Coordinates of C-alpha atoms in Angstrom, one line a residue:
M236 CA 5.0 -8.8 -19.2
K237 CA 5.4 -7.4 -15.7
C238 CA 1.9 -6.0 -15.8
C239 CA 0.5 -9.4 -16.9
R240 CA 2.2 -11.2 -14.0
L241 CA 0.7 -8.7 -11.5
L242 CA -2.8 -9.0 -13.0
I243 CA -2.6 -12.8 -12.9
L244 CA -1.5 -12.6 -9.3
V245 CA -4.4 -10.3 -8.4
V246 CA -6.9 -12.6 -10.1
C247 CA -5.6 -15.7 -8.4
I248 CA -5.6 -14.1 -4.9
T249 CA -9.2 -12.8 -5.5
L250 CA -10.4 -16.2 -6.6
I251 CA -8.9 -18.2 -3.7
G252 CA -9.2 -15.6 -1.0
F253 CA -6.7 -15.0 1.8
N254 CA -7.4 -18.0 4.1
G255 CA -4.5 -20.0 2.7
I256 CA -2.2 -17.1 2.1
L257 CA -2.3 -15.7 5.6
V258 CA -1.1 -19.1 7.0
Y259 CA 2.1 -18.8 4.9
S260 CA 4.0 -15.5 4.5
G261 CA 7.3 -16.7 3.0
E262 CA 10.3 -18.7 4.1
Q263 CA 11.3 -17.9 7.6
N264 CA 14.9 -16.8 6.8
K265 CA 15.3 -14.4 9.7
K266 CA 14.9 -14.9 13.4
S267 CA 12.7 -11.8 13.6
D268 CA 10.2 -13.1 11.0
E269 CA 8.4 -15.2 13.6
F270 CA 8.1 -12.2 16.0
R271 CA 6.9 -9.9 13.2
N272 CA 4.3 -12.4 12.0
E273 CA 3.0 -12.7 15.6
F274 CA 3.0 -8.9 16.0
V275 CA 1.0 -8.5 12.8
K276 CA -1.4 -11.3 13.9
N277 CA -2.1 -9.6 17.3
F278 CA -2.0 -6.0 16.0
R279 CA -4.8 -3.9 17.5
R280 CA -6.3 -2.4 14.4
T281 CA -8.6 0.6 14.4
G282 CA -11.2 1.6 11.8
L283 CA -8.6 3.6 10.0
N284 CA -6.3 0.6 9.4
T285 CA -6.5 -1.5 6.3
T286 CA -7.8 -5.1 6.6
V287 CA -5.7 -8.1 7.2
G288 CA -6.3 -9.4 3.7
D289 CA -5.7 -6.1 2.0
A290 CA -2.4 -5.6 4.0
M291 CA -1.1 -9.0 2.8
M292 CA -2.2 -8.1 -0.7
L293 CA -0.1 -5.0 -0.5
R294 CA 2.9 -6.9 0.8
I295 CA 2.7 -9.4 -2.0
L296 CA 2.3 -6.6 -4.6
V297 CA 5.5 -5.0 -3.3
E298 CA 7.4 -8.3 -3.4
S299 CA 6.1 -9.5 -6.7
S300 CA 6.7 -6.2 -8.5
G301 CA 10.2 -5.8 -7.0
A302 CA 9.4 -2.3 -5.9
K303 CA 12.3 -0.2 -4.5
R304 CA 10.8 3.1 -3.5
G305 CA 7.2 3.4 -2.3
I306 CA 4.8 6.0 -0.9
E307 CA 1.9 5.4 1.4
V308 CA -0.6 8.2 1.8
G309 CA -2.3 7.7 5.2
S310 CA -0.4 5.7 7.8
A311 CA -2.9 5.5 10.7
S312 CA -1.1 3.4 13.3
G313 CA 1.1 1.6 10.8
F314 CA -0.5 -1.8 10.1
G315 CA -0.3 -1.3 6.3
A316 CA 3.2 0.2 6.6
I317 CA 4.5 -2.8 8.5
N318 CA 3.2 -5.2 6.0
M319 CA 4.5 -3.2 3.0
G320 CA 7.7 -2.6 5.0
I321 CA 8.3 -6.3 5.2
G322 CA 7.9 -6.5 1.5
F323 CA 10.3 -3.5 0.9
E324 CA 12.9 -5.0 3.2
R325 CA 12.8 -8.2 1.1
T326 CA 13.2 -6.2 -2.2
G327 CA 15.9 -4.0 -0.7
G328 CA 13.7 -0.9 -1.0
H329 CA 12.3 1.9 1.1
L330 CA 8.8 3.1 2.0
Y331 CA 7.7 6.6 2.9
T332 CA 4.4 6.7 4.8
L333 CA 2.7 10.0 5.3
E334 CA 0.3 10.8 8.2
I335 CA -1.4 14.0 9.0
D336 CA -2.3 13.2 12.7
P337 CA 0.6 13.7 15.1
R338 CA -0.6 11.1 17.5
S339 CA -1.1 8.4 14.8
A340 CA 2.3 9.3 13.3
K341 CA 4.0 8.7 16.7
V342 CA 2.2 5.3 17.2
C343 CA 3.2 4.4 13.6
R344 CA 6.8 5.1 14.3
D345 CA 6.7 3.2 17.6
N346 CA 5.2 0.2 15.9
L347 CA 7.8 0.3 13.1
Q348 CA 10.5 0.4 15.7
K349 CA 9.0 -2.6 17.6
V350 CA 9.3 -4.8 14.5
G351 CA 12.7 -3.4 13.4
L352 CA 11.5 -1.6 10.3
E353 CA 12.5 1.9 11.2
N354 CA 15.4 1.8 8.7
T355 CA 13.1 0.5 5.9
V356 CA 10.0 2.7 6.5
T357 CA 10.1 6.5 7.1
C358 CA 7.0 8.0 8.7
I359 CA 6.5 11.7 7.7
E360 CA 4.1 13.8 9.7
G361 CA 2.0 16.4 8.0
D362 CA -0.7 17.0 5.4
A363 CA 0.2 14.9 2.4
L364 CA -0.8 17.7 0.0
K365 CA 2.1 19.6 1.5
T366 CA 4.6 16.8 2.2
L367 CA 4.3 14.9 -1.1
P368 CA 6.0 17.7 -3.1
T369 CA 9.0 17.5 -0.7
L370 CA 9.7 13.9 -1.7
E371 CA 12.6 13.7 -4.2
G372 CA 13.4 11.0 -6.8
E373 CA 11.4 8.5 -8.6
F374 CA 8.9 6.0 -7.1
D375 CA 7.5 2.6 -8.3
F376 CA 4.9 1.8 -5.7
V377 CA 2.0 3.9 -4.3
F378 CA -0.8 3.1 -1.8
I379 CA -3.4 5.8 -1.3
D380 CA -5.7 5.5 1.8
A381 CA -6.4 9.0 3.1
V382 CA -9.0 11.7 2.4
K383 CA -11.2 10.1 -0.3
Q384 CA -12.1 13.3 -2.2
D385 CA -8.4 14.2 -2.4
Y386 CA -7.2 10.9 -4.1
M387 CA -6.9 12.7 -7.5
K388 CA -4.9 15.5 -5.9
Y389 CA -2.5 13.0 -4.3
L390 CA -2.1 11.2 -7.6
K391 CA -1.4 14.4 -9.5
L392 CA 1.3 15.3 -7.0
I393 CA 2.9 11.9 -7.2
E394 CA 2.5 11.2 -10.9
P395 CA 5.5 13.2 -12.1
K396 CA 7.7 11.1 -9.8
L397 CA 6.3 7.7 -11.0
K398 CA 8.5 5.4 -13.1
P399 CA 7.0 3.5 -16.0
G400 CA 6.0 0.1 -14.5
A401 CA 5.0 1.6 -11.2
V402 CA 2.0 0.1 -9.3
V403 CA -0.6 2.5 -7.9
V404 CA -3.1 1.2 -5.4
G405 CA -6.2 3.0 -4.1
D406 CA -8.2 1.8 -1.1
N407 CA -11.9 2.0 -0.3
V408 CA -12.8 2.5 -4.0
I409 CA -16.1 0.7 -3.9
R410 CA -17.6 2.1 -0.7
S411 CA -16.3 5.6 -1.4
A412 CA -16.6 5.6 -5.2
R413 CA -18.7 8.7 -5.3
A414 CA -16.2 10.7 -3.3
M415 CA -13.3 9.8 -5.6
K416 CA -15.1 9.7 -8.9
D417 CA -12.5 11.9 -10.6
F418 CA -9.7 9.6 -9.5
L419 CA -11.5 6.4 -10.6
D420 CA -12.5 7.9 -14.0
Y421 CA -8.9 9.0 -14.6
I422 CA -7.2 5.7 -13.7
Q423 CA -9.7 3.6 -15.5
N424 CA -9.7 5.7 -18.7
S425 CA -6.2 7.1 -19.0
P426 CA -4.1 5.4 -21.7
D427 CA -1.2 5.6 -19.3
Y428 CA -2.6 3.0 -16.9
D429 CA -3.9 -0.5 -16.9
T430 CA -6.4 -0.7 -14.0
V431 CA -8.4 -3.4 -12.2
I432 CA -10.8 -3.0 -9.3
I433 CA -11.0 -5.9 -6.9
R434 CA -12.5 -6.9 -3.6
A435 CA -9.4 -8.5 -2.0
S436 CA -10.7 -8.9 1.6
M437 CA -13.8 -10.6 2.8
E438 CA -13.6 -8.6 6.1
K439 CA -15.6 -5.7 4.7
K440 CA -17.6 -4.8 1.6
D441 CA -15.1 -2.6 -0.1
G442 CA -12.3 -2.9 -2.7
M443 CA -9.0 -1.6 -4.0
S444 CA -8.0 -0.3 -7.4
I445 CA -4.7 -1.6 -8.7
S446 CA -3.1 0.3 -11.6
Y447 CA 0.0 -0.4 -13.6
K448 CA 1.7 2.7 -15.1
I449 CA 2.4 1.9 -18.8
R450 CA 4.4 5.0 -19.6

């Protein structure tokens, strides 16, 4: 049932686009919400950051799935982490974002502090292939956006920690499909996952895979 709700949400968002969604990002319950929305709107993104539409999609997936513990592989300067962090704050959860580049990790931490999410999102510096095994406990949300040919390696390190019902999202799966063929073949054919590939953002010709862990 939870999987069906997620897939219906994904289809609806894909059909209507993000023009309307970006105008409204939830009830303004906190004084800081207005500042955060303005910060996100004016965020100086680089080519490594996810798009505006994809970032909002991630936030909505976190909120709608009720995720409590998440992993992001590839922080860059924190645009995606901020959007997911807002979602995790609303669900009472926590996000661990992993970044290999020391300079980007520092910028990410600084940006998280500026929007008051430093207690909701933890930025871990280092190669994800080495830092992922150090994470303890179970997780129910994953976003992978790092070295494309290593997507399968990331997933295999995370998979033993995934709860049934977890959501796994992979970025750049259309443009970089050849580099991550093993990952795409696995998540689309494994009996353990329901997977859909969508083009959520009109900003660039690329897409995301969204998988629901059945068991």
